[in-house]
Short mmCIF file of C-alpha atoms in Angstrom, two decimals:
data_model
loop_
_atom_site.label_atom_id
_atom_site.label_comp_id
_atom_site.label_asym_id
_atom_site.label_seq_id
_atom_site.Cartn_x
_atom_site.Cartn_y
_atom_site.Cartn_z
CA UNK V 1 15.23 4.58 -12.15
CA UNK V 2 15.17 5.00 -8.75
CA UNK V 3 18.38 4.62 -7.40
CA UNK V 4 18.68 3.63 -3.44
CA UNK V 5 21.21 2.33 -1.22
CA UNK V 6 21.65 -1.02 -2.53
CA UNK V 7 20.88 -0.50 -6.04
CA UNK V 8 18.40 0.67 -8.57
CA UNK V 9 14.86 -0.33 -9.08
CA UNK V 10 13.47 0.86 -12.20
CA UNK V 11 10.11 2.24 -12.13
CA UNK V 12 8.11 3.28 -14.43
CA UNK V 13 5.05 5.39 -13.31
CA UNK V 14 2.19 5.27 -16.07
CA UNK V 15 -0.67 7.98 -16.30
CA UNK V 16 -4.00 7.08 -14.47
CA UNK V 17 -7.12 6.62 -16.25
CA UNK V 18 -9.92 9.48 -16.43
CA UNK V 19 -8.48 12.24 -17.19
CA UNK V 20 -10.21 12.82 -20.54
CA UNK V 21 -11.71 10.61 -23.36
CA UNK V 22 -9.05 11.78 -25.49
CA UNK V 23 -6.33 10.51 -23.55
CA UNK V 24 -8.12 7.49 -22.82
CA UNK V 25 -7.20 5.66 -26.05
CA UNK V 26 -3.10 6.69 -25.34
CA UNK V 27 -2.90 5.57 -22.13
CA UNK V 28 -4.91 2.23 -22.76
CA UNK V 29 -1.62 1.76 -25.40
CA UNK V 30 0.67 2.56 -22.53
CA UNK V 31 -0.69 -0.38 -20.77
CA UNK V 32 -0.98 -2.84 -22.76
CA UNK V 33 2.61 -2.11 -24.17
CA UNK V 34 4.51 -1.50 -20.22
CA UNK V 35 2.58 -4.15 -18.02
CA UNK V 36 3.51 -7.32 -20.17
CA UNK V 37 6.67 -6.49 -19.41
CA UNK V 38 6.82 -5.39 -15.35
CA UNK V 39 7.94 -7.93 -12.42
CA UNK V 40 5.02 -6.00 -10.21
CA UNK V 41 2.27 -4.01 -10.91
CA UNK V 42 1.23 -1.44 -8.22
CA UNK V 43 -2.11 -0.29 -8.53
CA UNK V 44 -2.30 3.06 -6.41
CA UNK V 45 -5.75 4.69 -5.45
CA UNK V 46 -6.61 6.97 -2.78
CA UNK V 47 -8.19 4.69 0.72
CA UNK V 48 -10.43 7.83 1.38
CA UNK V 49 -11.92 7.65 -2.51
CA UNK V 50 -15.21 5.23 -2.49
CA UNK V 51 -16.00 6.08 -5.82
CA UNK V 52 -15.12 2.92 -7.26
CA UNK V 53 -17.45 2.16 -10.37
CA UNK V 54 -14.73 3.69 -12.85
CA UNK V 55 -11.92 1.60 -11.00
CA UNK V 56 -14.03 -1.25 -11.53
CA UNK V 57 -14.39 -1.09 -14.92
CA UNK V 58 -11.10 -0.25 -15.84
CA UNK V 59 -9.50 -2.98 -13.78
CA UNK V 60 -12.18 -5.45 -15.54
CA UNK V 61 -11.34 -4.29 -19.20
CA UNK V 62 -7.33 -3.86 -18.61
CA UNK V 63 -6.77 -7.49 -16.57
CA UNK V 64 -8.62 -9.19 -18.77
CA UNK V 65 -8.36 -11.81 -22.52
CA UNK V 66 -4.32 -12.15 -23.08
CA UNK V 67 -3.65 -10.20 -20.02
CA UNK V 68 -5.76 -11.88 -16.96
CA UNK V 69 -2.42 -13.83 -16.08
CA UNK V 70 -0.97 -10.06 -14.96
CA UNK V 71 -3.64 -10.08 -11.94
CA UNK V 72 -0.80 -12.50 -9.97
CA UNK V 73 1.51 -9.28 -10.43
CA UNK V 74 -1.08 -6.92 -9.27
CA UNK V 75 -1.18 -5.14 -5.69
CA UNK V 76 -3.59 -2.68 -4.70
CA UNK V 77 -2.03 0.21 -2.76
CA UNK V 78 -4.32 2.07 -0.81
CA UNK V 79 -2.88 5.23 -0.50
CA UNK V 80 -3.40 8.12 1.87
CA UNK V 81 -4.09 6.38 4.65
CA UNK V 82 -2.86 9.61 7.26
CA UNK V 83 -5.76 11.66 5.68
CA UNK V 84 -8.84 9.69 6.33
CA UNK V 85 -11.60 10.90 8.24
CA UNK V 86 -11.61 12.55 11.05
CA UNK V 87 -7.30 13.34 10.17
CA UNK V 88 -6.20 12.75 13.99
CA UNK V 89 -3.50 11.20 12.74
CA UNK V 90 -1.49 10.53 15.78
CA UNK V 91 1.82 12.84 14.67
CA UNK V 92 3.48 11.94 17.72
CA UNK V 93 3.42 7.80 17.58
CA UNK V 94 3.18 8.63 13.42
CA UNK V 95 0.58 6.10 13.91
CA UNK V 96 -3.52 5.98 13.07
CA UNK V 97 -5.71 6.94 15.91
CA UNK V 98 -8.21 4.33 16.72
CA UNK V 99 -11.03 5.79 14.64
CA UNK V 100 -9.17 6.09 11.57
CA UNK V 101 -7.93 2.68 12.17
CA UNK V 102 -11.84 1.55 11.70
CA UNK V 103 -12.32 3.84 8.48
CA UNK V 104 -9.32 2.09 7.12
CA UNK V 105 -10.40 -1.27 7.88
CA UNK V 106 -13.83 -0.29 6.43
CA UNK V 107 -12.39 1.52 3.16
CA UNK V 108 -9.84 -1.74 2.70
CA UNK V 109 -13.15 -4.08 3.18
CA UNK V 110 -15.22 -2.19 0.84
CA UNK V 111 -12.78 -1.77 -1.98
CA UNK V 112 -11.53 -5.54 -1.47
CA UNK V 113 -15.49 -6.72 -2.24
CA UNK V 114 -15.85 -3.89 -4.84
CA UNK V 115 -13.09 -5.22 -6.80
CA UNK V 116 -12.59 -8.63 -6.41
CA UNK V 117 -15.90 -8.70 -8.68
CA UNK V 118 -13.99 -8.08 -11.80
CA UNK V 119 -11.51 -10.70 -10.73
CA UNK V 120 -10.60 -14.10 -11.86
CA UNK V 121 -13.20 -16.76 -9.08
CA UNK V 122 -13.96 -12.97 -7.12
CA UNK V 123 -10.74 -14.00 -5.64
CA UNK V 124 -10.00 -11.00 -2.83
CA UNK V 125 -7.17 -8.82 -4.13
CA UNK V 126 -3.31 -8.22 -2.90
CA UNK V 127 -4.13 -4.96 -0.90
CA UNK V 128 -2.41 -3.33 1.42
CA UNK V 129 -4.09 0.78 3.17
CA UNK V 130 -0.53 2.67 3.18
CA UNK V 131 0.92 6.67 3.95
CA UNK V 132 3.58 7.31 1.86
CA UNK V 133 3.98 10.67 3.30
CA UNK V 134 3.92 9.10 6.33
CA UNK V 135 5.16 5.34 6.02
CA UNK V 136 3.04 4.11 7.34
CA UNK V 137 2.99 0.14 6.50
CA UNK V 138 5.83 0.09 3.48
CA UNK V 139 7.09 -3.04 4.59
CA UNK V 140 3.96 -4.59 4.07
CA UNK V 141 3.65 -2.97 1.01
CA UNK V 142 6.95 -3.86 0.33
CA UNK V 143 6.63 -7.43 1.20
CA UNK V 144 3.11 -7.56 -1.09
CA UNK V 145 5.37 -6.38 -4.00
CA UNK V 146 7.57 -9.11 -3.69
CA UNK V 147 5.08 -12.02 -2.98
CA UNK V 148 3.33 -10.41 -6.30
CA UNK V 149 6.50 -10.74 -8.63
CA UNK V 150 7.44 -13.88 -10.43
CA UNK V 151 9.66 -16.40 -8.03
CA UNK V 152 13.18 -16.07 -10.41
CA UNK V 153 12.56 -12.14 -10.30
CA UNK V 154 12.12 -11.63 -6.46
CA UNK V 155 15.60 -11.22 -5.95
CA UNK V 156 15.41 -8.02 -7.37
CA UNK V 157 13.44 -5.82 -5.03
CA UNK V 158 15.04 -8.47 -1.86
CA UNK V 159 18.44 -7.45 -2.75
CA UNK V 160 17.56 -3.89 -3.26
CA UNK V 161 14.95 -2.74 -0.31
CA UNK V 162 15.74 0.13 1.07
CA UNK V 163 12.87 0.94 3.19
CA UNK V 164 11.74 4.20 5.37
CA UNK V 165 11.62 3.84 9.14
CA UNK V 166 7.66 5.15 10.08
CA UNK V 167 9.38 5.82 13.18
CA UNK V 168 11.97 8.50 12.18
CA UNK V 169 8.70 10.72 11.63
CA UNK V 170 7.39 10.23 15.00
CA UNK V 171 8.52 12.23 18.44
CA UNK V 172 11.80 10.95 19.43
CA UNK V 173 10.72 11.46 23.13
CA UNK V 174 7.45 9.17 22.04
CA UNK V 175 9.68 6.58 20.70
CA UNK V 176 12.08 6.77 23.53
CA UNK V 177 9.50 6.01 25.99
CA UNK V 178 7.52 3.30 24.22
CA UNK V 179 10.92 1.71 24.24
CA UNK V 180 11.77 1.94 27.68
CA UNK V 181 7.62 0.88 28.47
CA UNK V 182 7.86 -2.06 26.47
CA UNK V 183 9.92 -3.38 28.92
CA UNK V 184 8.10 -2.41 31.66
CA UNK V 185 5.45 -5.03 33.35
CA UNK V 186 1.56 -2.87 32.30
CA UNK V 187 0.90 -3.33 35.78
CA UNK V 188 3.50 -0.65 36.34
CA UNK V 189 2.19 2.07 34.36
CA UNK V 190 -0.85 0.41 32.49
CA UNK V 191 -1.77 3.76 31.08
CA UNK V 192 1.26 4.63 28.77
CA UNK V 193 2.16 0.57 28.39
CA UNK V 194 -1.91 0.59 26.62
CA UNK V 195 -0.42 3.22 24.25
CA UNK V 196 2.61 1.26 23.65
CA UNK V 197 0.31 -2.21 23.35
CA UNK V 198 -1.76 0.05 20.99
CA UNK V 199 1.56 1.04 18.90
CA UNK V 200 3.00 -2.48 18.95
CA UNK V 201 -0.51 -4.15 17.48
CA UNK V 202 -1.08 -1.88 14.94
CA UNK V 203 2.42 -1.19 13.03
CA UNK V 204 4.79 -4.39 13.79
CA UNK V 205 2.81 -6.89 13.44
CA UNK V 206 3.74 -7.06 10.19
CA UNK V 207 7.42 -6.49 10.89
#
């Protein structure tokens, strides 16, 4: 259970796959006995990881006979997203630089076409490149979750958000400023409104 703010979510965090072939076998059971029965499945894998045959496979043979209805529970978290090449995360904005931005765009494209192979039409999967150290994009995540979950259930994760601010991890004096420059005409200070511009595109847009 995790219990937040406005009530508990119960989640129930199942072994990965690959560990050994003796596990294998167990786990498989796991899955086919606990995803039947979950509003949302959350598929977690690392954005930086391109080795994607195994994932492939797995996803294939797991979402597929009396379970290929599942899929319209399934999201794809791409995890990790603060430690992708080159890591110049920027700590201050707690925000992508611009050249991780394009390795995450690239590592979400690549695992999208990768994937959608083993699904249902090749339809393009419910993905979303996230930081959970850093929250970066959990209310997109969020959001995915609860377009993912069956209509009568959605309530339950609605009522019961209780979602990290990306922003209480960034420089206060940062934040401060972009506030007070987002209010400001660019023709003012155009070089610290771009950075604000910059901020503003890449992490609330999806607010």
């Amino acid at each position: 259970d995790h219990q937040g703010n406005k009530g508990n979510i119960h989640v129930l965090d199942l072994p990965g796959l690959g560990e050994s072939i003796q596990k294998a076998d167990h786990i498989l059971g796991l899955y086919e006995e606990w995803l039947p029965k979950a509003d949302v499945i959350l598929w977690v894998h690392p954005v930086g990881d391109r080795m994607l045959e195994f994932t492939q496979r797995q996803i294939g043979t797991i979402f597929s006979g009396v379970n290929e209805h599942l899929i319209s529970r399934l999201v794809f978290g791409l995890n990790k997203a603060d430690a992708i090449h080159p890591g110049d995360w920027r700590r201050h904005a707690n925000i992508p630089s611009e050249v991780q931005l394009v390795h995450l765009e690239d590592a979400a494209k690549n695992f999208s076409e990768v994937v959608s192979t083993v699904l249902p039409d090749h339809l393009p999967p419910r993905m979303v490149t996230y930081s959970g150290l850093a929250r970066y994009q959990l209310p997109l995540l969020f959001r995915l979750l609860m377009d993912a979950m069956p209509a009568n259930r959605r309530w339950v994760l609605e009522q019961r958000m209780d979602i990290a601010d990306f922003k209480e991890l960034a420089d206060p004096q940062f934040i401060s400023a972009a506030t007070g420059l987002a209010q400001t005409p660019p023709k003012v200070v155009p070089d610290r409104a771009a950075i604000v511009a910059t901020m503003t595109h890449e992490n609330l847009r999806d607010a």
